[in-house]
Short mmCIF file of C-alpha atoms and ligand atoms in Angstrom, two decimals:
data_model
loop_
_atom_site.label_atom_id
_atom_site.label_comp_id
_atom_site.label_asym_id
_atom_site.label_seq_id
_atom_site.Cartn_x
_atom_site.Cartn_y
_atom_site.Cartn_z
CA UNK A 1 -5.76 -18.37 0.75
CA UNK A 2 -2.95 -15.90 0.55
CA UNK A 3 -1.36 -15.41 -2.82
CA UNK A 4 1.25 -17.96 -3.76
CA UNK A 5 4.80 -16.66 -4.09
CA UNK A 6 7.66 -18.81 -5.35
CA UNK A 7 11.27 -18.03 -6.03
CA UNK A 8 14.11 -19.16 -8.24
CA UNK A 9 17.47 -18.23 -6.67
CA UNK A 10 20.39 -19.56 -8.72
CA UNK A 11 23.97 -18.87 -7.68
CA UNK A 12 25.88 -17.18 -10.53
CA UNK A 13 28.88 -19.47 -10.24
CA UNK A 14 28.36 -21.05 -13.67
CA UNK A 15 25.98 -21.08 -16.60
CA UNK A 16 22.42 -22.24 -16.05
CA UNK A 17 22.24 -26.01 -16.46
CA UNK A 18 19.56 -28.65 -16.85
CA UNK A 19 18.96 -29.25 -13.12
CA UNK A 20 18.39 -25.59 -12.33
CA UNK A 21 16.38 -25.04 -15.48
CA UNK A 22 14.01 -27.82 -14.43
CA UNK A 23 13.75 -26.17 -10.97
CA UNK A 24 12.88 -22.85 -12.61
CA UNK A 25 10.32 -24.52 -14.87
CA UNK A 26 8.56 -26.45 -12.11
CA UNK A 27 8.40 -23.32 -9.95
CA UNK A 28 6.96 -21.43 -12.89
CA UNK A 29 4.38 -24.09 -13.73
CA UNK A 30 3.26 -24.41 -10.13
CA UNK A 31 3.20 -20.65 -9.69
CA UNK A 32 1.23 -19.84 -12.84
CA UNK A 33 -1.14 -22.78 -12.31
CA UNK A 34 -2.01 -21.09 -9.03
CA UNK A 35 -1.89 -17.54 -10.36
CA UNK A 36 1.01 -16.74 -8.10
CA UNK A 37 4.03 -14.46 -8.24
CA UNK A 38 7.42 -15.69 -9.49
CA UNK A 39 10.49 -14.10 -7.94
CA UNK A 40 13.88 -14.42 -9.63
CA UNK A 41 16.76 -13.47 -7.37
CA UNK A 42 20.46 -14.00 -7.50
CA UNK A 43 22.40 -15.73 -4.72
CA UNK A 44 25.80 -14.17 -5.14
CA UNK A 45 27.16 -14.34 -1.61
CA UNK A 46 30.03 -16.48 -2.87
CA UNK A 47 32.01 -13.44 -4.00
CA UNK A 48 34.97 -15.51 -5.19
CA UNK A 49 33.02 -17.61 -7.66
CA UNK A 50 30.12 -15.33 -8.63
CA UNK A 51 30.39 -13.53 -11.99
CA UNK A 52 28.18 -11.04 -13.78
CA UNK A 53 28.44 -13.01 -17.00
CA UNK A 54 26.78 -15.96 -15.27
CA UNK A 55 23.94 -13.73 -14.06
CA UNK A 56 23.46 -12.69 -17.68
CA UNK A 57 23.56 -16.31 -18.78
CA UNK A 58 20.88 -17.22 -16.22
CA UNK A 59 18.70 -14.36 -17.44
CA UNK A 60 19.20 -15.34 -21.09
CA UNK A 61 18.38 -18.98 -20.37
CA UNK A 62 15.15 -18.04 -18.58
CA UNK A 63 14.13 -15.86 -21.50
CA UNK A 64 14.96 -18.56 -24.02
CA UNK A 65 12.74 -21.03 -22.15
CA UNK A 66 9.96 -18.45 -22.02
CA UNK A 67 9.88 -18.28 -18.22
CA UNK A 68 8.81 -14.81 -17.21
CA UNK A 69 9.33 -13.54 -13.72
CA UNK A 70 7.10 -11.03 -11.96
CA UNK A 71 9.69 -9.64 -9.56
CA UNK A 72 13.42 -9.79 -9.42
CA UNK A 73 16.60 -9.16 -11.24
CA UNK A 74 16.37 -6.68 -14.15
CA UNK A 75 12.77 -5.71 -13.42
CA UNK A 76 12.82 -4.98 -9.67
CA UNK A 77 9.78 -5.17 -7.42
CA UNK A 78 8.60 -4.43 -3.92
CA UNK A 79 10.81 -6.93 -2.12
CA UNK A 80 14.18 -5.92 -3.53
CA UNK A 81 17.06 -5.73 -3.84
CA UNK A 82 17.12 -9.06 -5.66
CA UNK A 83 20.83 -9.74 -5.41
CA UNK A 84 22.12 -11.11 -2.13
CA UNK A 85 25.27 -9.00 -2.31
CA UNK A 86 23.01 -5.93 -2.00
CA UNK A 87 21.14 -7.29 1.02
CA UNK A 88 23.94 -7.44 3.58
CA UNK A 89 22.35 -5.01 6.03
CA UNK A 90 19.23 -7.18 6.15
CA UNK A 91 21.31 -10.23 7.05
CA UNK A 92 23.18 -8.21 9.70
CA UNK A 93 19.91 -7.18 11.28
CA UNK A 94 18.69 -10.74 11.47
CA UNK A 95 21.97 -12.08 12.79
CA UNK A 96 21.85 -9.50 15.55
CA UNK A 97 18.29 -10.52 16.31
CA UNK A 98 19.32 -14.16 16.65
CA UNK A 99 22.23 -13.19 18.94
CA UNK A 100 20.03 -10.94 21.06
CA UNK A 101 17.42 -13.66 21.51
CA UNK A 102 20.06 -16.30 22.34
CA UNK A 103 19.29 -18.27 19.20
CA UNK A 104 22.87 -17.80 18.08
CA UNK A 105 26.29 -17.45 19.66
CA UNK A 106 29.83 -16.48 18.83
CA UNK A 107 32.20 -19.41 18.40
CA UNK A 108 36.00 -19.07 18.47
CA UNK A 109 36.83 -22.69 17.72
CA UNK A 110 39.21 -22.96 14.81
CA UNK A 111 38.45 -25.27 11.90
CA UNK A 112 41.27 -27.57 13.16
CA UNK A 113 39.78 -27.67 16.64
CA UNK A 114 36.35 -28.54 15.25
CA UNK A 115 37.87 -31.30 13.13
CA UNK A 116 39.73 -32.73 16.13
CA UNK A 117 36.49 -32.77 18.14
CA UNK A 118 34.74 -34.53 15.32
CA UNK A 119 37.50 -37.10 15.08
CA UNK A 120 37.26 -37.76 18.79
CA UNK A 121 33.50 -38.19 18.53
CA UNK A 122 34.02 -40.68 15.71
CA UNK A 123 36.50 -42.72 17.75
CA UNK A 124 33.95 -42.86 20.56
CA UNK A 125 31.30 -43.99 18.03
CA UNK A 126 29.37 -40.78 18.52
CA UNK A 127 27.92 -38.65 15.69
CA UNK A 128 30.64 -36.24 14.50
CA UNK A 129 28.97 -32.99 15.51
CA UNK A 130 30.24 -29.68 16.77
CA UNK A 131 30.97 -30.18 20.47
CA UNK A 132 29.23 -27.01 21.66
CA UNK A 133 32.43 -25.77 23.35
CA UNK A 134 31.56 -22.07 22.85
CA UNK A 135 27.83 -22.40 23.50
CA UNK A 136 27.91 -20.92 26.95
CA UNK A 137 30.87 -18.53 26.99
CA UNK A 138 30.31 -15.53 29.28
CA UNK A 139 29.44 -12.37 27.35
CA UNK A 140 32.41 -10.53 28.86
CA UNK A 141 34.82 -13.17 27.51
CA UNK A 142 33.21 -13.01 24.07
CA UNK A 143 33.59 -9.22 24.02
CA UNK A 144 37.23 -9.31 25.06
CA UNK A 145 38.18 -12.00 22.58
CA UNK A 146 36.46 -10.16 19.73
CA UNK A 147 38.16 -6.92 20.81
CA UNK A 148 41.48 -8.80 20.73
CA UNK A 149 40.89 -9.61 17.09
CA UNK A 150 40.35 -13.33 17.57
CA UNK A 151 38.64 -14.86 14.51
CA UNK A 152 35.16 -16.23 15.09
CA UNK A 153 32.08 -17.61 13.42
CA UNK A 154 28.49 -17.30 14.54
CA UNK A 155 26.57 -20.50 15.15
CA UNK A 156 22.88 -21.14 15.42
CA UNK A 157 21.97 -22.62 18.79
CA UNK A 158 19.82 -25.70 18.27
CA UNK A 159 16.61 -25.40 20.27
CA UNK A 160 15.76 -27.78 23.00
CA UNK A 161 13.14 -29.77 21.13
CA UNK A 162 12.85 -33.26 19.69
CA UNK A 163 11.95 -32.76 16.07
CA UNK A 164 11.76 -30.30 13.21
CA UNK A 165 8.65 -30.65 11.10
CA UNK A 166 8.93 -30.16 7.34
CA UNK A 167 5.84 -30.08 5.15
CA UNK A 168 6.72 -31.24 1.66
CA UNK A 169 4.16 -31.51 -1.13
CA UNK A 170 6.08 -34.31 -2.84
CA UNK A 171 7.45 -36.21 0.14
CA UNK A 172 4.72 -35.62 2.72
CA UNK A 173 5.27 -34.37 6.26
CA UNK A 174 8.62 -35.36 7.69
CA UNK A 175 10.04 -35.05 11.18
CA UNK A 176 13.78 -34.61 11.46
CA UNK A 177 15.24 -35.34 14.91
CA UNK A 178 17.05 -32.24 16.18
CA UNK A 179 19.69 -34.61 17.55
CA UNK A 180 20.71 -35.36 13.95
CA UNK A 181 21.82 -31.73 13.50
CA UNK A 182 24.40 -29.59 15.24
CA UNK A 183 24.89 -25.91 16.02
CA UNK A 184 25.48 -24.90 12.41
CA UNK A 185 27.39 -21.87 11.23
CA UNK A 186 25.35 -18.87 10.09
CA UNK A 187 28.21 -16.35 9.74
CA UNK A 188 31.66 -17.31 8.51
CA UNK A 189 34.97 -15.96 9.82
CA UNK A 190 35.02 -13.43 6.97
CA UNK A 191 31.73 -12.01 8.28
CA UNK A 192 29.69 -13.36 5.36
CA UNK A 193 26.37 -15.00 6.12
CA UNK A 194 26.10 -18.64 5.07
CA UNK A 195 23.64 -19.89 2.48
CA UNK A 196 21.20 -21.19 5.12
CA UNK A 197 20.99 -17.85 6.89
CA UNK A 198 20.78 -15.67 3.78
CA UNK A 199 18.26 -17.88 1.98
CA UNK A 200 15.97 -17.98 4.99
CA UNK A 201 16.07 -14.22 5.49
CA UNK A 202 15.41 -13.65 1.79
CA UNK A 203 12.58 -16.15 1.56
CA UNK A 204 10.97 -14.76 4.71
CA UNK A 205 11.26 -11.10 3.68
CA UNK A 206 10.15 -11.86 0.14
CA UNK A 207 7.12 -13.62 1.64
CA UNK A 208 7.78 -16.83 -0.25
CA UNK A 209 4.99 -19.32 0.39
CA UNK A 210 6.36 -22.35 -1.47
CA UNK A 211 9.95 -23.49 -1.93
CA UNK A 212 10.40 -25.89 -4.84
CA UNK A 213 13.96 -27.11 -5.32
CA UNK A 214 16.18 -30.14 -5.75
CA UNK A 215 16.18 -32.91 -3.19
CA UNK A 216 19.86 -32.31 -2.48
CA UNK A 217 18.65 -29.58 -0.12
CA UNK A 218 16.15 -31.76 1.69
CA UNK A 219 18.18 -33.44 4.40
CA UNK A 220 20.99 -31.01 4.95
CA UNK A 221 19.41 -27.60 4.56
CA UNK A 222 15.65 -27.75 4.95
CA UNK A 223 15.44 -28.68 8.67
CA UNK A 224 18.06 -26.04 9.46
CA UNK A 225 16.13 -23.41 7.53
CA UNK A 226 12.88 -24.35 9.28
CA UNK A 227 14.62 -23.88 12.63
CA UNK A 228 15.78 -20.45 11.51
CA UNK A 229 12.25 -19.42 10.48
CA UNK A 230 10.98 -20.54 13.85
CA UNK A 231 13.72 -18.74 15.76
CA UNK A 232 13.07 -15.54 13.80
CA UNK A 233 9.32 -15.85 14.23
CA UNK A 234 8.48 -16.04 10.51
CA UNK A 235 5.86 -18.34 9.00
CA UNK A 236 7.47 -21.50 7.63
CA UNK A 237 6.87 -22.00 3.88
CA UNK A 238 5.69 -25.24 2.33
CA UNK A 239 8.40 -27.22 0.55
CA UNK A 240 8.53 -29.46 -2.49
CA UNK A 241 11.79 -31.28 -3.10
CA UNK A 242 12.12 -32.61 -6.61
CA UNK A 243 13.98 -35.78 -7.52
CA UNK A 244 17.51 -35.67 -8.84
CA UNK A 245 18.17 -35.78 -12.55
CA UNK A 246 20.66 -38.47 -13.56
CA UNK A 247 22.27 -39.47 -16.82
CA UNK A 248 21.01 -42.54 -18.71
CA UNK A 249 23.69 -44.65 -17.00
CA UNK A 250 22.28 -43.52 -13.61
CA UNK A 251 25.36 -41.47 -12.80
CA UNK A 252 25.58 -37.75 -12.07
CA UNK A 253 24.29 -35.76 -15.04
CA UNK A 254 27.03 -34.22 -17.18
CA UNK A 255 27.93 -33.11 -20.70
CA UNK A 256 28.58 -36.69 -21.65
CA UNK A 257 24.83 -37.33 -21.23
CA UNK A 258 23.97 -34.37 -23.46
CA UNK A 259 23.43 -31.94 -20.56
CA UNK A 260 24.80 -28.52 -21.46
CA UNK A 261 24.27 -24.89 -20.51
CA UNK A 262 20.69 -24.04 -21.45
CA UNK A 263 21.79 -21.23 -23.74
CA UNK A 264 23.74 -23.81 -25.78
CA UNK A 265 20.68 -25.77 -26.77
CA UNK A 266 19.43 -23.05 -29.09
CA UNK A 267 22.78 -22.97 -30.92
CA UNK A 268 22.77 -26.73 -31.09
CA UNK A 269 19.49 -26.69 -32.99
CA UNK A 270 16.86 -27.18 -30.29
CA UNK A 271 13.59 -25.29 -30.18
CA UNK A 272 12.65 -23.86 -26.78
CA UNK A 273 9.16 -25.37 -26.98
CA UNK A 274 10.64 -28.85 -27.45
CA UNK A 275 13.12 -28.32 -24.64
CA UNK A 276 10.48 -27.07 -22.20
CA UNK A 277 8.09 -29.88 -23.09
CA UNK A 278 10.80 -32.47 -22.49
CA UNK A 279 12.00 -30.84 -19.25
CA UNK A 280 8.50 -30.96 -17.81
CA UNK A 281 8.70 -34.74 -17.95
CA UNK A 282 11.84 -34.87 -15.86
CA UNK A 283 10.12 -35.97 -12.69
CA UNK A 284 6.54 -35.05 -13.55
CA UNK A 285 3.93 -36.75 -15.65
CA UNK A 286 0.36 -35.80 -16.52
CA UNK A 287 -0.74 -39.35 -15.58
CA UNK A 288 -1.98 -39.91 -19.12
CA UNK A 289 -0.33 -41.08 -22.31
CA UNK A 290 -0.17 -37.54 -23.73
CA UNK A 291 3.30 -36.30 -24.52
CA UNK A 292 3.02 -32.93 -26.23
CA UNK A 293 2.26 -29.79 -24.28
CA UNK A 294 2.86 -26.14 -24.89
CA UNK A 295 4.01 -24.04 -21.96
CA UNK A 296 0.44 -22.83 -21.44
CA UNK A 297 -0.91 -26.35 -21.50
CA UNK A 298 1.75 -27.41 -19.01
CA UNK A 299 0.67 -24.58 -16.72
CA UNK A 300 -2.89 -25.84 -16.86
CA UNK A 301 -1.97 -29.46 -16.25
CA UNK A 302 0.92 -29.22 -13.80
CA UNK A 303 0.31 -30.54 -10.29
CA UNK A 304 3.32 -30.46 -8.01
CA UNK A 305 1.85 -33.37 -6.05
CA UNK A 306 2.28 -35.52 -9.19
CA UNK A 307 6.04 -35.06 -9.11
CA UNK A 308 7.86 -38.35 -8.41
CA UNK A 309 10.40 -39.03 -5.73
CA UNK A 310 12.52 -41.44 -7.77
CA UNK A 311 15.33 -39.94 -9.88
CA UNK A 312 14.50 -38.64 -13.34
CA UNK A 313 16.69 -39.83 -16.19
CA UNK A 314 17.85 -37.28 -18.73
CA UNK A 315 17.47 -38.87 -22.13
CA UNK A 316 19.12 -36.81 -24.85
CA UNK A 317 17.61 -38.98 -27.60
CA UNK A 318 14.13 -38.31 -26.23
CA UNK A 319 14.88 -34.59 -26.21
CA UNK A 320 15.86 -34.87 -29.89
CA UNK A 321 12.68 -36.80 -30.57
CA UNK A 322 10.64 -33.93 -29.10
CA UNK A 323 12.62 -31.49 -31.19
CA UNK A 324 11.96 -33.42 -34.39
CA UNK A 325 8.27 -33.45 -33.53
CA UNK A 326 8.12 -29.69 -33.01
CA UNK A 327 10.13 -29.08 -36.19
CA UNK A 328 7.64 -31.16 -38.18
CA UNK A 329 4.84 -29.00 -36.80
CA UNK A 330 6.42 -25.88 -38.25
CA UNK A 331 5.44 -24.42 -41.60
CA UNK A 332 8.10 -24.47 -44.32
CA UNK A 333 8.07 -20.69 -44.17
CA UNK A 334 9.03 -20.86 -40.47
CA UNK A 335 11.71 -23.46 -41.10
CA UNK A 336 13.03 -21.30 -43.87
CA UNK A 337 13.21 -18.32 -41.51
CA UNK A 338 15.13 -20.42 -39.01
CA UNK A 339 17.68 -21.52 -41.62
CA UNK A 340 17.79 -18.37 -43.73
CA UNK A 341 20.63 -16.59 -41.98
CA UNK A 342 22.84 -19.68 -41.99
CA UNK A 343 22.02 -20.47 -45.60
CA UNK A 344 23.13 -17.01 -46.65
CA UNK A 345 26.22 -17.15 -44.45
CA UNK A 346 27.23 -20.41 -46.11
CA UNK A 347 26.74 -18.97 -49.57
CA UNK A 348 23.58 -20.81 -50.53
CA UNK A 349 20.63 -18.51 -50.83
CA UNK A 350 22.00 -16.23 -53.53
CA UNK A 351 18.81 -14.99 -55.12
CA UNK A 352 15.16 -14.51 -54.28
CA UNK A 353 14.13 -17.33 -56.65
CA UNK A 354 16.04 -19.85 -54.56
CA UNK A 355 13.55 -19.29 -51.78
CA UNK A 356 10.77 -21.06 -53.68
CA UNK A 357 12.98 -24.02 -54.18
CA UNK A 358 14.15 -24.16 -50.58
CA UNK A 359 10.57 -23.99 -49.37
CA UNK A 360 9.79 -26.94 -51.60
CA UNK A 361 12.88 -28.80 -50.43
CA UNK A 362 12.03 -28.11 -46.79
CA UNK A 363 8.62 -29.67 -47.24
CA UNK A 364 10.37 -32.89 -48.20
CA UNK A 365 13.17 -32.61 -45.69
CA UNK A 366 10.91 -31.95 -42.72
CA UNK A 367 10.61 -35.58 -41.72
CA UNK A 368 14.36 -35.96 -41.62
CA UNK A 369 15.21 -32.89 -39.61
CA UNK A 370 15.94 -33.41 -35.92
CA UNK A 371 17.84 -30.23 -35.15
CA UNK A 372 17.39 -26.85 -36.80
CA UNK A 373 21.05 -27.00 -37.75
CA UNK A 374 20.31 -30.12 -39.81
CA UNK A 375 18.74 -27.93 -42.50
CA UNK A 376 21.92 -26.12 -43.40
CA UNK A 377 24.14 -29.11 -42.64
CA UNK A 378 22.05 -31.20 -44.91
CA UNK A 379 22.27 -28.76 -47.76
CA UNK A 380 25.96 -28.36 -47.09
CA UNK A 381 26.57 -32.09 -47.13
CA UNK A 382 24.82 -32.30 -50.50
CA UNK A 383 27.12 -29.58 -51.70
CA UNK A 384 30.21 -31.36 -50.43
CA UNK A 385 29.27 -34.83 -51.69
CA UNK A 386 31.65 -36.36 -54.18
CA UNK A 387 30.50 -39.86 -54.78
CA UNK A 388 29.66 -43.20 -53.27
CA UNK A 389 32.22 -44.82 -50.96
CA UNK A 390 34.23 -47.59 -52.68
CA UNK A 391 33.07 -50.23 -50.18
CA UNK A 392 29.47 -49.79 -51.33
CA UNK A 393 30.16 -49.91 -55.07
CA UNK A 394 29.61 -53.70 -55.27
CA UNK A 395 25.96 -53.10 -54.23
CA UNK A 396 25.26 -51.24 -57.43
CA UNK A 397 27.30 -53.40 -59.79
CA UNK A 398 24.20 -54.91 -61.36
CA UNK A 399 23.31 -55.30 -65.06
CA UNK A 400 20.42 -52.81 -64.55
CA UNK A 401 22.73 -50.15 -63.23
CA UNK A 402 25.19 -50.67 -65.99
CA UNK A 403 22.35 -49.71 -68.31
CA UNK A 404 20.82 -47.03 -66.12
CA UNK A 405 23.97 -45.00 -65.53
CA UNK A 406 24.59 -43.97 -69.16
CA UNK A 407 20.86 -43.33 -69.58
CA UNK A 408 20.86 -41.01 -66.57
CA UNK A 409 23.90 -39.18 -67.90
CA UNK A 410 22.21 -38.73 -71.25
CA UNK A 411 18.93 -37.44 -69.82
CA UNK A 412 20.60 -35.14 -67.31
CA UNK A 413 22.80 -33.69 -70.05
CA UNK A 414 19.86 -32.47 -72.15
CA UNK A 415 20.16 -28.76 -72.68
CA UNK A 416 17.15 -27.66 -70.67
CA UNK A 417 16.75 -25.62 -67.55
CA UNK A 418 17.93 -27.60 -64.49
CA UNK A 419 14.85 -27.64 -62.28
CA UNK A 420 13.36 -30.12 -59.80
CA UNK A 421 10.80 -31.14 -62.44
CA UNK A 422 13.45 -31.55 -65.09
CA UNK A 423 15.46 -33.79 -62.76
CA UNK A 424 12.42 -35.87 -61.83
CA UNK A 425 11.47 -36.43 -65.48
CA UNK A 426 15.04 -37.22 -66.46
CA UNK A 427 15.20 -39.95 -63.81
CA UNK A 428 11.84 -41.39 -64.85
CA UNK A 429 12.78 -41.44 -68.53
CA UNK A 430 16.18 -42.99 -67.87
CA UNK A 431 14.42 -45.66 -65.76
CA UNK A 432 11.91 -46.41 -68.50
CA UNK A 433 14.63 -46.74 -71.06
CA UNK A 434 16.67 -49.16 -68.97
CA UNK A 435 13.54 -50.96 -67.71
CA UNK A 436 14.11 -50.29 -64.02
CA UNK A 437 11.50 -48.80 -61.81
CA UNK A 438 10.29 -48.56 -58.23
CA UNK A 439 12.79 -49.45 -55.58
CA UNK A 440 15.18 -50.93 -58.14
CA UNK A 441 15.52 -47.46 -59.54
CA UNK A 442 15.25 -45.15 -56.55
CA UNK A 443 17.23 -47.10 -53.98
CA UNK A 444 20.43 -47.54 -55.99
CA UNK A 445 20.09 -43.97 -57.17
CA UNK A 446 19.97 -42.74 -53.59
CA UNK A 447 22.99 -44.81 -52.73
CA UNK A 448 24.89 -43.41 -55.70
CA UNK A 449 23.98 -39.83 -54.99
CA UNK A 450 24.20 -39.77 -51.17
CA UNK A 451 25.97 -42.94 -50.02
CA UNK A 452 22.92 -43.39 -47.73
CA UNK A 453 19.91 -45.70 -47.67
CA UNK A 454 17.39 -43.08 -46.71
CA UNK A 455 16.84 -39.35 -46.68
CA UNK A 456 14.75 -36.64 -48.32
CA UNK A 457 13.38 -36.96 -51.86
CA UNK A 458 16.36 -37.97 -53.98
CA UNK A 459 15.40 -35.89 -57.02
CA UNK A 460 15.54 -32.79 -54.82
CA UNK A 461 18.92 -33.81 -53.49
CA UNK A 462 20.11 -34.24 -57.08
CA UNK A 463 18.64 -30.90 -58.06
CA UNK A 464 20.41 -29.23 -55.12
CA UNK A 465 23.70 -30.70 -56.17
CA UNK A 466 23.58 -28.95 -59.51
CA UNK A 467 23.96 -30.33 -63.00
CA UNK A 468 27.71 -30.21 -63.30
CA UNK A 469 28.38 -32.01 -60.08
CA UNK A 470 25.76 -34.68 -60.73
CA UNK A 471 27.24 -35.44 -64.13
CA UNK A 472 30.75 -35.57 -62.70
CA UNK A 473 29.67 -38.07 -60.04
CA UNK A 474 27.82 -40.29 -62.50
CA UNK A 475 30.62 -40.24 -65.07
CA UNK A 476 33.24 -41.05 -62.47
CA UNK A 477 31.16 -43.96 -61.26
CA UNK A 478 30.56 -45.25 -64.76
CA UNK A 479 34.29 -45.52 -65.28
CA UNK A 480 34.59 -47.65 -62.11
CA UNK A 481 31.90 -50.26 -62.58
N1 LIG B 501 21.44 -20.92 -4.74
C1 LIG B 501 20.95 -22.21 -4.33
C2 LIG B 501 21.24 -23.21 -5.41
O1 LIG B 501 21.39 -22.81 -6.56
C3 LIG B 501 19.48 -22.14 -4.06
C4 LIG B 501 18.93 -23.28 -3.31
C5 LIG B 501 17.52 -23.02 -2.86
O2 LIG B 501 16.64 -23.09 -3.72
O3 LIG B 501 17.32 -22.76 -1.70
O4 LIG B 501 21.34 -24.39 -5.15
#
């Protein structure tokens, strides 16, 4: 079997988003599973909307996800250039070939004319297709009209056949009736090739064997592209059209569902390994109960034929769940490295000794961290805490607390070094003295010191707050109950 070659061709008209990232990932998994070549090219024929900054964003997102390409943008290769804007002469050549072989023709119908024809077809209950008015214009007339500066497009001439066959690894073999298509435009009035023409020429010249992309291309573009391959005499690749990704309310995926530019996820506190693991499940499943896979394991396990046809639902909470899992797998040293820069920036980590404490704190915080940003936010919220909310005070207005509070103040005030151990012992001793222990001690204490019912080890939270602040909070509370 010839070597598998896949491609990922985003248009740089925006930052790389979830849908495209999943396309890149599935191409990568399929490609590497089959020891193929991954081509990353840029479809920037839309000159108005394409921007270099979006190309950079697409590159950055691919790198963040750990998807390496073998040919393409930045690194080059034998099938370049890898930007459509640099491939115009190749499109010209192929357009000429289609004109010369009567697979394409010049059409002078204006957009208004075409719309009127469509309208008429609709009123006669016919499919609203291009009427074919310019299909058989004499060559001499075409030449004169072009010479006179009349605007024109170039249309593909549908062949005289019944069906177009599409082989799709997810959807099976499908036959599209040619009568459902019309003579589609391959060159616009401004002389630019359309997506269908350019993509087919690129895929053919880059010897792409498998095209894996979103199902939005399936009905409209794929049969047209197959016809172009056939007209140009190139082998037709095998397709795999992946299901749509929808939000959890089954509507079009958007920010409101937690779908952002891929490069944002890192800043938001997601680990690439969690993101990639979750993305792999958007339409694919290993057909077992297993949920955690590294990129290499995904490569081993991925079968494109196991991709579903029903829409995948993007579940932001599940993505967070994966992230929390991968964070728990990390050593405290690694978590510390992740948070270090932010801790310093926020004025926390002021001396080397603090590191030991933070490592200890991280070990206890691990189970409560969902995003990497939680580490610093958590420490910051401890720093900013200034006492239990008034509406929860009644919960701790018990005889035990009325005894415990002064005992805590006394034990915390002892003139000894404020350390996690000191804090722990002070709490235990105050509890003994006021005859409260277990949850009757720790739960109200947590509520007093965090206004929460759960969280990391409370003695560490208290230690982090610092002696002065802890005493202030306790004294203020004592005066209120
Ligand atoms: N530039 C197209 C897109 O981003 C590529 C579609 C294709 O894979 O053919 O939708």
